[in-house]
Structures are given as structure tokens and as C-alpha cells.
PDB file of C-alpha atoms in Angstrom:
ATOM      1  CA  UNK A  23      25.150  44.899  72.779  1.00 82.00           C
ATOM      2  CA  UNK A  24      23.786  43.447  75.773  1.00 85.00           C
ATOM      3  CA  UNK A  25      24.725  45.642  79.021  1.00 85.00           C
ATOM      4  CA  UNK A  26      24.013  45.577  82.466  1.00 84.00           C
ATOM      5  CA  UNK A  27      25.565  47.720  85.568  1.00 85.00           C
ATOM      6  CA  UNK A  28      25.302  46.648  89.558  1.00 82.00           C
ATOM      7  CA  UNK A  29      25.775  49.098  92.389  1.00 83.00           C
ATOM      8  CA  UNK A  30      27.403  47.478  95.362  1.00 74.00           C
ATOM      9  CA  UNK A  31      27.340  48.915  98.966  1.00 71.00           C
ATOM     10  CA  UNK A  32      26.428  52.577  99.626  1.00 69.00           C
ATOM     11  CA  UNK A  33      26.645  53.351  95.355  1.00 61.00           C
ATOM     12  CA  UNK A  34      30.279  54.574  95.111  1.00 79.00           C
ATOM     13  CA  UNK A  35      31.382  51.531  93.639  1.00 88.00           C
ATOM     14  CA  UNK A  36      29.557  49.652  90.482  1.00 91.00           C
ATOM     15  CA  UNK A  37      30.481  46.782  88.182  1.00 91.00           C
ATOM     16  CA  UNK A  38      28.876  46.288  84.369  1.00 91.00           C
ATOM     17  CA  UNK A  39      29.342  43.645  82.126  1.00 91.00           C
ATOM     18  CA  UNK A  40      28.714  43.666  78.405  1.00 90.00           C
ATOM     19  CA  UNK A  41      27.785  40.920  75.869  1.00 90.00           C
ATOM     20  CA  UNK A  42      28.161  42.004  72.296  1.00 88.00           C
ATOM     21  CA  UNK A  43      25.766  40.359  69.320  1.00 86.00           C
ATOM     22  CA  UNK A  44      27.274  38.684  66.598  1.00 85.00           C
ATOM     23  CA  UNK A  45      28.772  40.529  64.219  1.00 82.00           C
ATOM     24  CA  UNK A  46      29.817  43.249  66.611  1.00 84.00           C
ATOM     25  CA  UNK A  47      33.857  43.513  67.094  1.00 81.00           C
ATOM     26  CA  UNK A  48      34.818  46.439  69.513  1.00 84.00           C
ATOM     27  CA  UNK A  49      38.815  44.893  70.311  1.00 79.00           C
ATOM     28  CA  UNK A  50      40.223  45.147  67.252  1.00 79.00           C
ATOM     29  CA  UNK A  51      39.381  49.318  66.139  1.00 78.00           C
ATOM     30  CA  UNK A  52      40.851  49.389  70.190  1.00 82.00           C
ATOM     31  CA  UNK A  53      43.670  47.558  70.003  1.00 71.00           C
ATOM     32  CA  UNK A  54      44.470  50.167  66.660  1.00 77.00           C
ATOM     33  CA  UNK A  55      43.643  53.065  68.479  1.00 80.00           C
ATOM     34  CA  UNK A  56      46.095  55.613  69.470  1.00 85.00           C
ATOM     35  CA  UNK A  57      46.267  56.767  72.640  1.00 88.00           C
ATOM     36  CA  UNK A  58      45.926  60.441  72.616  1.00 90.00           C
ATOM     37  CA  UNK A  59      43.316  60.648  69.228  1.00 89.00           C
ATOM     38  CA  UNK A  60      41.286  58.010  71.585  1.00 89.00           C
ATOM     39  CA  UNK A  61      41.835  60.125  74.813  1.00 91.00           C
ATOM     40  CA  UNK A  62      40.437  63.185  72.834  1.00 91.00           C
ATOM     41  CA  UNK A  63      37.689  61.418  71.285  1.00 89.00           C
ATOM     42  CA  UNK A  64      36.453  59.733  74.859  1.00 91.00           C
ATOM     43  CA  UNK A  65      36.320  63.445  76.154  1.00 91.00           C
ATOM     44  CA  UNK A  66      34.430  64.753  73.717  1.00 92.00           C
ATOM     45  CA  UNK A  67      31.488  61.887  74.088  1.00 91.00           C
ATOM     46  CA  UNK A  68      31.976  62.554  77.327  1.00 90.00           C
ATOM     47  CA  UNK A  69      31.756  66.202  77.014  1.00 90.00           C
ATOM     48  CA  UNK A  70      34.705  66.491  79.703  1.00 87.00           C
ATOM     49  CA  UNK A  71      38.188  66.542  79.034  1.00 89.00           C
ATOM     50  CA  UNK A  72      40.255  63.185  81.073  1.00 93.00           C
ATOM     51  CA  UNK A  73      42.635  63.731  83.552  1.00 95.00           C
ATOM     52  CA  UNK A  74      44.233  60.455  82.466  1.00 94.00           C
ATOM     53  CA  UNK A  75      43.877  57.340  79.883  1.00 94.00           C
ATOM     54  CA  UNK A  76      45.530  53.968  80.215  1.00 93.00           C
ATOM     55  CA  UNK A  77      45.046  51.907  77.409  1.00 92.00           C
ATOM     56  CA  UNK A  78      46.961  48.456  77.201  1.00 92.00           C
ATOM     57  CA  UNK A  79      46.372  45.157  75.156  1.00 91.00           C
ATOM     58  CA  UNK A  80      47.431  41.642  75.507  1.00 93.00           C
ATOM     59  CA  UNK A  81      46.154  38.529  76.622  1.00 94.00           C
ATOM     60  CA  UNK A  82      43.537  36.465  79.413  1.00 93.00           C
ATOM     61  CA  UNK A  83      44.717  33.243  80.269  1.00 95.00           C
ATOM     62  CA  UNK A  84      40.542  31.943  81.325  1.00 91.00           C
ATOM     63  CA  UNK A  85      40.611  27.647  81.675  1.00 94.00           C
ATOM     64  CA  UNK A  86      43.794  27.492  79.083  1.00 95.00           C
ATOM     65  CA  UNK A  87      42.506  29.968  76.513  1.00 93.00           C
ATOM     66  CA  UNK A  88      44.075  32.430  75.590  1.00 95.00           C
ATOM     67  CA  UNK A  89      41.803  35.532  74.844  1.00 93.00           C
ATOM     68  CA  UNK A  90      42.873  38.615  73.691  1.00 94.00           C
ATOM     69  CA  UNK A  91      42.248  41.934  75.183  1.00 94.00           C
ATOM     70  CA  UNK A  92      42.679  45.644  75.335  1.00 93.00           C
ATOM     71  CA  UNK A  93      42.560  47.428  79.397  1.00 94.00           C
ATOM     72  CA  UNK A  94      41.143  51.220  79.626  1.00 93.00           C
ATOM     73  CA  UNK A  95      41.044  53.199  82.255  1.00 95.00           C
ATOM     74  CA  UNK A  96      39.965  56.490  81.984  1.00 94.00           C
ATOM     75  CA  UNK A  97      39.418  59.206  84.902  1.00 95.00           C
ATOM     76  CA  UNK A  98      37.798  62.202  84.563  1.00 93.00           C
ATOM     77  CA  UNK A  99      38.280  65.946  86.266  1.00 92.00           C
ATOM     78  CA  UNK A 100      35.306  65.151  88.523  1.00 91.00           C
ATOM     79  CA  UNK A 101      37.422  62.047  89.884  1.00 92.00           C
ATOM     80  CA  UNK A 102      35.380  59.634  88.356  1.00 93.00           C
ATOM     81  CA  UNK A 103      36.959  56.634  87.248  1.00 94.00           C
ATOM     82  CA  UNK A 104      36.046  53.741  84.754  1.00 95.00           C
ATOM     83  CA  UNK A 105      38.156  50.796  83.705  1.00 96.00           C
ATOM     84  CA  UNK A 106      36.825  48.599  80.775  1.00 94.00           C
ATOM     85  CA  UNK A 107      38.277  44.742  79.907  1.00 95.00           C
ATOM     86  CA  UNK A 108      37.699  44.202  76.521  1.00 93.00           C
ATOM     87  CA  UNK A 109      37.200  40.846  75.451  1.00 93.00           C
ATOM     88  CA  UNK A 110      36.152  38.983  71.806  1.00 91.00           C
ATOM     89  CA  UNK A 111      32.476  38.626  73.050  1.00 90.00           C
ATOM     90  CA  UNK A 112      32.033  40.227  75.936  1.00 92.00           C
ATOM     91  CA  UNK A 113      33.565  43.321  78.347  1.00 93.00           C
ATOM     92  CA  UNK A 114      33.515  44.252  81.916  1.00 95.00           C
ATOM     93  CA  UNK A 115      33.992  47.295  83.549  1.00 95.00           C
ATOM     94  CA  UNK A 116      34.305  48.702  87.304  1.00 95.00           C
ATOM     95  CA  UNK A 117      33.833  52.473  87.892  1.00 95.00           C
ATOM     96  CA  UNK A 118      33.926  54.323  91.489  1.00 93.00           C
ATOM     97  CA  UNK A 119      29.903  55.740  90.570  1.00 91.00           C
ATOM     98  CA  UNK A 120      26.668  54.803  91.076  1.00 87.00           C
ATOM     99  CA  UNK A 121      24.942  52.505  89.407  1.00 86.00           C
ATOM    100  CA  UNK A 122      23.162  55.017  86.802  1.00 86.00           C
ATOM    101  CA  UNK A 123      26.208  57.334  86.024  1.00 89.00           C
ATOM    102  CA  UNK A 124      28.200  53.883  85.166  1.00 91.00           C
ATOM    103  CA  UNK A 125      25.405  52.785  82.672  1.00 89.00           C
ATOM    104  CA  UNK A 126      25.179  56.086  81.096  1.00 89.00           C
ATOM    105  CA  UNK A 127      28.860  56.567  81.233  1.00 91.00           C
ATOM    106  CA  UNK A 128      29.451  53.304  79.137  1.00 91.00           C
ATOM    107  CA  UNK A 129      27.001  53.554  76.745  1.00 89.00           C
ATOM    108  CA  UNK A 130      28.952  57.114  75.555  1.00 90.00           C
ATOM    109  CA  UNK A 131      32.402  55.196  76.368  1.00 90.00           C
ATOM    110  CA  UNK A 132      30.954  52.354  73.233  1.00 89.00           C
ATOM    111  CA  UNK A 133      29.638  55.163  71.489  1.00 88.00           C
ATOM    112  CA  UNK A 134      33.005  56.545  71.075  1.00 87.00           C
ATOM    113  CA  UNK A 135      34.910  53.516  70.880  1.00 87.00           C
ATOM    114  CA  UNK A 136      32.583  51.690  67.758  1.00 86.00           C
ATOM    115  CA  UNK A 137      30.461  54.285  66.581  1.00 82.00           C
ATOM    116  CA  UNK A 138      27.776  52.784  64.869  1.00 82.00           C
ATOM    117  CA  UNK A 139      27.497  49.719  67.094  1.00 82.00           C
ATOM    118  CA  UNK A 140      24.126  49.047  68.231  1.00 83.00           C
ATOM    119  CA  UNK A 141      23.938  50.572  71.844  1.00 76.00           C
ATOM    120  CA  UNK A 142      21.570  49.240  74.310  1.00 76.00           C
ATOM    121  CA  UNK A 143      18.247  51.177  74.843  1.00 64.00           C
ATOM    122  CA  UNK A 144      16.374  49.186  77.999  1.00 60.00           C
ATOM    123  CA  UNK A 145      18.716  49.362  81.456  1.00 59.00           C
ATOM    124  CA  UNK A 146      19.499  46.488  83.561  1.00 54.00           C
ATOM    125  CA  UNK A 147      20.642  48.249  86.550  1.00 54.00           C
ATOM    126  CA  UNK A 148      21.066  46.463  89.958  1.00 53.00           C
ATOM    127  CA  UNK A 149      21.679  47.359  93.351  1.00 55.00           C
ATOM    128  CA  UNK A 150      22.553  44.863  96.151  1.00 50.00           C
TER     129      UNK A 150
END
């Protein structure tokens, strides 16, 4: 998994995008996931319990293909928030932190979503 997290503005707002290897499938265990076990497991690699998880799947129409997808938004007691578009191949995700909490922030999020999946050890962090 290939990840890298931008900071826009004054840091309260950051975007990261994802590219997973081949041979690494994070939508499907998703898409089969219940929404409270995954709400309990996300706070627990988080090591804070959410205020609220929306989890949804379906589809991304991008140049007439259809792509499947799962949505997650999860917000914590702190107020920080995370959504996360997962895609196939890739994922994207906006959160309302800085640049470093995002980064360290997804890399537990993937942790608890695919455990085992090879998490990225180098950052890529931007600010503009």
C-alpha cells in the first residue's frame, strides 16, 4: 500500500490517497463488515471509542465504469473526523486534521480494516 496525505490551508483540513499493490483487496472484507463489530474494532486501533460510523457501499460511475465501493466515515470524541472511499485499487480519504494525525490515523484505520496488509513505512506528507 502506497499512501500519501496533503495538508491544505492553515492544517485543519487534509486529503490522502491510497494505491494498494497487487494482490491486496481491502473492499470486499468492508463491504462484509458489520457495522457495529467494525465500529468497535476501529476504536480499539484507534484506542478511542467513535462518536459515530457511517459505512455504505455501492457504486462510482468514473468515464462509464462502474467501480464498486464502500464510504466510511468515522468521527471520534475529540471531533476528529475521517471519511475513506474505497475503491478496487486505490482509496481516498479527507479528514478535518493535520497532515500528520491523517497519515497516522489511516495507517491504524487499514490496520483494522485488513489486518495483515502491508502498511506503508516511509511518509509522503505534503503541505501547500
Amino acid at each position: 500500500m502506497k499512501l500519501s496525505v496533503f495538508s491544505v490551508g492553515d492544517g485543519t483540513y487534509s486529503y490522502g490517497v491510497v494505491e494498494f499493490e497487487e494482490g491486496e483487496s481491502v473492499l470486499e472484507g468492508v463491504a462484509k463488515s458489520s457495522p457495529a463489530a467494525l465500529k468497535e474494532e476501529l476504536g480499539r486501533k484507534l484506542g478511542s471509542p467513535l462518536t459515530s460510523l457511517s459505512l455504505a457501499s455501492g457504486a462510482m460511475d468514473y468515464k462509464g465504469e462502474l467501480l464498486p465501493m464502500v464510504y466510511i466515515r468515522a468521527e471520534l470524541e475529540d471531533g476528529s473526523d475521517f471519511s475513506l472511499e474505497i475503491y478496487p485499487t486505490s482509496a481516498r480519504s479527507l479528514s478535518n486534521t493535520d497532515a500528520e494525525e491523517h497519515f497516522n490515523t489511516l495507517v491504524k484505520l487499514f490496520d483494522a480494516l485488513k489486518p495483515g496488509l502491508k502498511l506503508p513505512k516511509a511518509r509522503m506528507i505534503g503541505i501547500a
